[in-house]
Coordinates of C-alpha atoms in Angstrom, one line a residue:
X17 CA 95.4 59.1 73.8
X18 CA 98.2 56.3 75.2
X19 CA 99.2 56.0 78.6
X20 CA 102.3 58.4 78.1
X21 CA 99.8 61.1 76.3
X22 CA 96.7 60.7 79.4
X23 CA 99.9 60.6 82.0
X24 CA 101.1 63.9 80.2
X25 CA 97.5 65.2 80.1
X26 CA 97.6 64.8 84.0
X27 CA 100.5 66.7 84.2
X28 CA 99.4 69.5 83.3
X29 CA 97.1 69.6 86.2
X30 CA 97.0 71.4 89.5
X31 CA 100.1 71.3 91.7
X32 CA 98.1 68.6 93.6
X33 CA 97.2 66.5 90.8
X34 CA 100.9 66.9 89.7
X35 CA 102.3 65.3 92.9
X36 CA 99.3 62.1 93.2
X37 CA 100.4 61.2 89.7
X38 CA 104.4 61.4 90.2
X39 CA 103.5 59.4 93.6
X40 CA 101.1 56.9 92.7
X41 CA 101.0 56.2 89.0
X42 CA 104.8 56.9 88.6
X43 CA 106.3 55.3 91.6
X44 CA 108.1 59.1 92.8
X45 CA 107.3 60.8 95.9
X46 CA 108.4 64.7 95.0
X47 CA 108.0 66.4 98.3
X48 CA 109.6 69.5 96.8
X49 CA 106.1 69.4 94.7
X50 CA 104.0 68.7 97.3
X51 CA 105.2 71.9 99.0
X52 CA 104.0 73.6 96.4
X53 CA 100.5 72.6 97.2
X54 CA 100.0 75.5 100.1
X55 CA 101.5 77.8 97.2
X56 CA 100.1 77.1 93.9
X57 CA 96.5 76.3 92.9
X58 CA 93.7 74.7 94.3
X59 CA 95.7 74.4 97.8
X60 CA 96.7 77.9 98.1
X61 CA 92.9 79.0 97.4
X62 CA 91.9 77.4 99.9
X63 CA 94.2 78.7 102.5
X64 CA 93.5 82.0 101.3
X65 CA 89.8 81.9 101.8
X66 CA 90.4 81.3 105.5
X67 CA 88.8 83.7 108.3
X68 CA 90.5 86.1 110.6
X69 CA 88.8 83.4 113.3
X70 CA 90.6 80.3 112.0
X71 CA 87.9 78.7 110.7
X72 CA 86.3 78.5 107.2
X73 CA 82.9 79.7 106.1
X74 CA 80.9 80.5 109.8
X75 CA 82.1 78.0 111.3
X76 CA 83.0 74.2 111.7
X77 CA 80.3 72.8 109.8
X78 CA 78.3 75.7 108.6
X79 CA 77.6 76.1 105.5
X80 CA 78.2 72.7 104.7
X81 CA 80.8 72.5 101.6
X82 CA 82.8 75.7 102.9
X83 CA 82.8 75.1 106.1
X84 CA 86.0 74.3 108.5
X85 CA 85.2 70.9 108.1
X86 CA 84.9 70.2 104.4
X87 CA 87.6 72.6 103.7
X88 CA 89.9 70.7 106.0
X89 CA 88.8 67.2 104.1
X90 CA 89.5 69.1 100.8
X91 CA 92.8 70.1 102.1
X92 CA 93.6 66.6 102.8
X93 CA 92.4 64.6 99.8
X94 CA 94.4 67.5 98.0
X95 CA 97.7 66.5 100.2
X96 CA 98.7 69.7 101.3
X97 CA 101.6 68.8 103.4
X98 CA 101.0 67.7 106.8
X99 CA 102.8 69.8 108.5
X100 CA 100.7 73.6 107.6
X101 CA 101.0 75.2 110.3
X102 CA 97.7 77.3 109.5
X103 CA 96.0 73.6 109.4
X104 CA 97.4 72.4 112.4
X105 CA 96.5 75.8 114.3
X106 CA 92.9 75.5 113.2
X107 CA 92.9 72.0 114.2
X108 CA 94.3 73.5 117.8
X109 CA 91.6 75.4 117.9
X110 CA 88.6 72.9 117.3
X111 CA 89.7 70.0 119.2
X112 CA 90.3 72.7 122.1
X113 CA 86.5 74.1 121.7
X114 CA 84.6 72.4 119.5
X115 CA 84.0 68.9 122.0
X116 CA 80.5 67.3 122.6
X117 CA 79.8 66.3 125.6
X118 CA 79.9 62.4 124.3
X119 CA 83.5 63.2 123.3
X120 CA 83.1 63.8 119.4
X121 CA 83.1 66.9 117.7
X122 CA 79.8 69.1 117.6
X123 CA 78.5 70.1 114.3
X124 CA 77.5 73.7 116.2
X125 CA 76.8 75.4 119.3
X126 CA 72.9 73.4 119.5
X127 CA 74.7 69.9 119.8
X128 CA 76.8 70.4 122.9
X129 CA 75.4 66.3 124.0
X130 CA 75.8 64.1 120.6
X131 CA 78.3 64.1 117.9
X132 CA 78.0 62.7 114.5
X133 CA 79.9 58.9 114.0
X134 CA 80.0 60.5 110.3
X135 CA 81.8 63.6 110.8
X136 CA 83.8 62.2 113.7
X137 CA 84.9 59.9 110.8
X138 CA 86.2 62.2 108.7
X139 CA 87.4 64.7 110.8
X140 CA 90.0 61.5 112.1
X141 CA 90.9 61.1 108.7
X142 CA 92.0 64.3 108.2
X143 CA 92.8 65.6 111.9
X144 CA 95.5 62.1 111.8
X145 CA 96.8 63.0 108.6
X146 CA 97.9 66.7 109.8
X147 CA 99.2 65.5 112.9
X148 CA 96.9 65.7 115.9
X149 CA 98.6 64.1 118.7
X150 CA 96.7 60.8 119.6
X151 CA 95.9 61.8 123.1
X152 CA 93.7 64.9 121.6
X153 CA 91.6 62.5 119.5
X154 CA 91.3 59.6 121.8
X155 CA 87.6 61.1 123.1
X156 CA 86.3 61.1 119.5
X157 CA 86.9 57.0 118.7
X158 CA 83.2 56.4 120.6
X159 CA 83.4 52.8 119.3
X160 CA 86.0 52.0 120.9
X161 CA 84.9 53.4 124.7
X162 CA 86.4 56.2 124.5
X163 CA 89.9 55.2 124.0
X164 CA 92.2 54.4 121.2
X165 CA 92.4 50.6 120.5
X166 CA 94.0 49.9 117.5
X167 CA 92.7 45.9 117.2
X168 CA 88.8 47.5 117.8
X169 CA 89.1 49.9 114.8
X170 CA 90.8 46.8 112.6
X171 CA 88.0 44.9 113.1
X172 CA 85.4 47.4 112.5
X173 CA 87.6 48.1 108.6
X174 CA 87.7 44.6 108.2
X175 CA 83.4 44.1 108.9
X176 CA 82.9 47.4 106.6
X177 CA 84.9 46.2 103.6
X178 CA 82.9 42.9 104.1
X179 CA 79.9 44.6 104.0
X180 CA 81.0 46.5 101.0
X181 CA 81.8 43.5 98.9
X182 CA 79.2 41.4 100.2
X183 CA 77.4 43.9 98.1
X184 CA 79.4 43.6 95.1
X185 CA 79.6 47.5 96.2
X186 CA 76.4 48.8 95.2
X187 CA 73.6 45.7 94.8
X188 CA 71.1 44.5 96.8
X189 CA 72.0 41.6 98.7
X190 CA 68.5 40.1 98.7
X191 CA 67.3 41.3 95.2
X192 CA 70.6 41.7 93.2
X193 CA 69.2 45.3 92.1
X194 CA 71.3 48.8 92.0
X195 CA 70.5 49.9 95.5
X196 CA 71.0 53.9 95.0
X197 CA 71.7 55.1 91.5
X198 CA 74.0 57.8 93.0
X199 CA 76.6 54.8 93.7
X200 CA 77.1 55.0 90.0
X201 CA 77.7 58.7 90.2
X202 CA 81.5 60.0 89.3
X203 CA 81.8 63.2 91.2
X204 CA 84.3 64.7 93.1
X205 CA 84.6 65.5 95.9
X206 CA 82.6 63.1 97.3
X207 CA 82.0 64.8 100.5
X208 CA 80.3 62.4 102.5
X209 CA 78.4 60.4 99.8
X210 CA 79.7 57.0 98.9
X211 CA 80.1 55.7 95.4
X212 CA 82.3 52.9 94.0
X213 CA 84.5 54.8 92.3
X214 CA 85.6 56.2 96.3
X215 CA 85.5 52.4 97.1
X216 CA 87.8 51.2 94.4
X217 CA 90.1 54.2 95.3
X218 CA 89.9 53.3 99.0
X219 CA 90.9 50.0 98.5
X220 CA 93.8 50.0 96.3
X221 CA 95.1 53.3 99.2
X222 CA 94.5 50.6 102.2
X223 CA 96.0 47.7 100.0
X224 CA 93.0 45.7 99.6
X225 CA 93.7 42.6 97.5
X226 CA 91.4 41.9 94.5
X227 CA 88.1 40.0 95.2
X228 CA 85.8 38.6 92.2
X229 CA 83.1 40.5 94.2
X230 CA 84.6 43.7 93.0
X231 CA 84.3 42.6 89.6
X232 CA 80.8 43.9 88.8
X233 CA 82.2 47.7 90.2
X234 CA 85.2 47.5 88.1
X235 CA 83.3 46.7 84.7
X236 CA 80.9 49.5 85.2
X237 CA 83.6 51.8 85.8
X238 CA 85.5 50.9 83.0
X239 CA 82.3 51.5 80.6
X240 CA 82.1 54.8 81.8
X241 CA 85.8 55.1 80.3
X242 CA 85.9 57.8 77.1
X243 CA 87.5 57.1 73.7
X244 CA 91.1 58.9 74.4
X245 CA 91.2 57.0 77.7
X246 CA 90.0 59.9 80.4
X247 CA 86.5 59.6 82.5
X248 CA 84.6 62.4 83.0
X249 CA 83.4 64.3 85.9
X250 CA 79.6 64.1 86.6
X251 CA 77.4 67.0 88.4
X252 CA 78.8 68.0 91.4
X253 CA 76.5 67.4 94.4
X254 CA 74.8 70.7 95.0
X255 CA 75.5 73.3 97.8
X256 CA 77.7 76.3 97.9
X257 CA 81.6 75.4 97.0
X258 CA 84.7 77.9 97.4
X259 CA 85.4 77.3 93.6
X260 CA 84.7 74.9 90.9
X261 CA 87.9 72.5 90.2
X262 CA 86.5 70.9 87.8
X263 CA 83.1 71.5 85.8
X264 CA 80.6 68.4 85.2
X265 CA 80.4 66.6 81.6
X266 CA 84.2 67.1 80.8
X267 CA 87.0 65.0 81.3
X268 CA 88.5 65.2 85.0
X269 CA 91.5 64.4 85.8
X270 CA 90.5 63.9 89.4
X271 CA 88.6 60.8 88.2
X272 CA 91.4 59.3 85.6
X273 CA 93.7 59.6 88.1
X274 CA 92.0 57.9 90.4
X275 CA 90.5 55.4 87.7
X276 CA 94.6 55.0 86.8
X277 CA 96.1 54.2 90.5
X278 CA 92.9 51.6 91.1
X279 CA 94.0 50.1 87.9
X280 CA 97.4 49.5 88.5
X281 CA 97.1 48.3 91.9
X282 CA 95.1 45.9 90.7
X283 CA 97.1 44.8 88.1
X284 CA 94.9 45.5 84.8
X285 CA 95.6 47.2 81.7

C-alpha cells in the first residue's frame, strides 16, 4: 500500500484510532470525533464495563489489566475526552480514598504506608490529562517533597531521556548487548513494560529532537516494517483484558500509527 492507501487503512479504524490519525498524521484536530470516543468502540466498552461502585474490575489495581487503574490508562492512551464526567467522578473517588500514608496512591487496602513511584507515575499521567486539580495530586509527586515543583520534575525527564539514549534505548552500556529481548517486543498496550517502540512514540509526543543515539532503535523498527507498509502486533502480555483490540501476528493499526507519527516528527520517509 502507499501512504494515502495505509492512511485510508487507518481510517477505518476505531473512533479512537480515527481521531490520532486526523490529529497527528494529518495535521486536524476533530473534537467532534473525539466525542465520539465515550460513544463508539473501544471507548464506550470500556465505560460500559464500569461497576455500580465506580471503579473497574475489584478495585484500583486488582486484577491487574481490568482494574481502575489500567482501565483509566486505557482510557487515556485511547483519548476519551478529558472532560468524562464518569472519569472525573472515579478519579473523585480515588484521590479521596485511595491515599497511602506516604502520599501516593495504594495499590489496596494491605499498603496503607508505601505507594508505588510506578503507578503513582501513571496514575499522574492520566489523573493530569482528565483534569485533577493540581492541589489533589500535589501529595503523590514524592520526588519532589511532597509538593509540585515544576523545575524538579524537568530535571528528572531530562536525566531519564539521557538514560534512555545513553542506552541507544535498549543496549548495554558496558557490553553493547540487547539488555531484555522484550524491548524489541511490539505490543500494545504496553501497560507498564517499556519497549522502544513506547520510547520513540514518547519522544516525538514530548518533542524530542533527533539524536544519532536513537538511530540503532529506529532501524530495528523499521525492519519489523511489512511489505504493504503496516507493522504488526506482537503477543499481548498475558493477564486477563476487558477485550481484545487487536489480536497478535496481524497488522495493527495501533502500531503503524504510532510507527507513522514517530516518522514524521522525525522527518523520514
Amino acid at each position: 500500500m502507499n501512504k494515502q492507501q495505509i492512511i485510508n487503512w487507518l481510517l477505518k479504524g476505531d473512533v479512537s484510532i480515527q481521531y490520532q490519525v486526523w490529529r497527528d498524521l494529518l495535521g486536524k484536530d476533530k473534537k467532534n470525533l473525539q466525542q465520539k470516543i465515550a460513544t463508539d468502540g473501544w471507548g464506550n466498552k470500556f465505560l460500559s464495563m464500569q461497576r455500580a461502585n465506580g471503579h473497574w474490575g475489584n478495585s484500583f489495581y486488582n486484577p491487574k489489566w481490568i482494574s481502575t487503574h489500567y482501565t483509566l490508562l486505557d482510557l487515556r492512551n485511547l483519548y476519551l475526552p478529558p472532560q468524562n464526567k464518569i472519569v472525573q467522578a472515579t478519579l473523585k473517588l480515588i484521590v479521596e480514598n485511595e491515599k497511602s500514608e506516604d502520599g501516593g496512591i495504594r495499590l489496596g487496602p494491605s499498603t496503607s504506608q508505601h505507594s508505588d513511584v510506578c503507578v503513582n507515575g501513571m496514575f499522574l499521567n492520566y489523573a493530569t490529562y482528565f483534569q485533577v486539580p493540581e492541589i489533589k495530586l500535589r501529595s503523590i509527586v514524592q520526588k519532589a517533597g511532597f509538593a509540585y515543583r515544576k523545575s524538579a520534575i524537568s530535571q528528572a525527564v531530562s536525566s531519564g531521556i539521557e538514560f534512555l539514549l545513553m542506552h541507544n534505548l535498549f543496549l548495554s552500556d558496558h557490553t553493547g548487548e540487547i539488555i531484555d529481548k522484550n524491548f524489541l517486543k511490539l505490543t500494545y498496550p504496553s501497560r507498564w513494560r517499556y519497549d522502544i517502540l513506547r520510547a520513540m512514540d514518547y519522544f516525538q509526543f514530548a518533542g524530542i529532537k533527533w539524536d544519532n543515539r536513537m538511530e540503532e532503535a529506529l532501524t530495528y523498527l523499521l525492519k519489523k516494517r511489512n511489505k504493504d507498509g503496516t507493522w504488526n502486533m506482537q503477543a499481548a502480555h498475558s493477564g486477563q483484558v476487558h477485550f481484545i483490540m487487536e489480536k497478535g501476528g496481524r497488522p495493527s493499526r495501533w502500531n503503524t500509527l504510532r510507527m507513522l507519527r514517530v516518522l514524521k516528527h522525525f522527518e523520514i520517509e
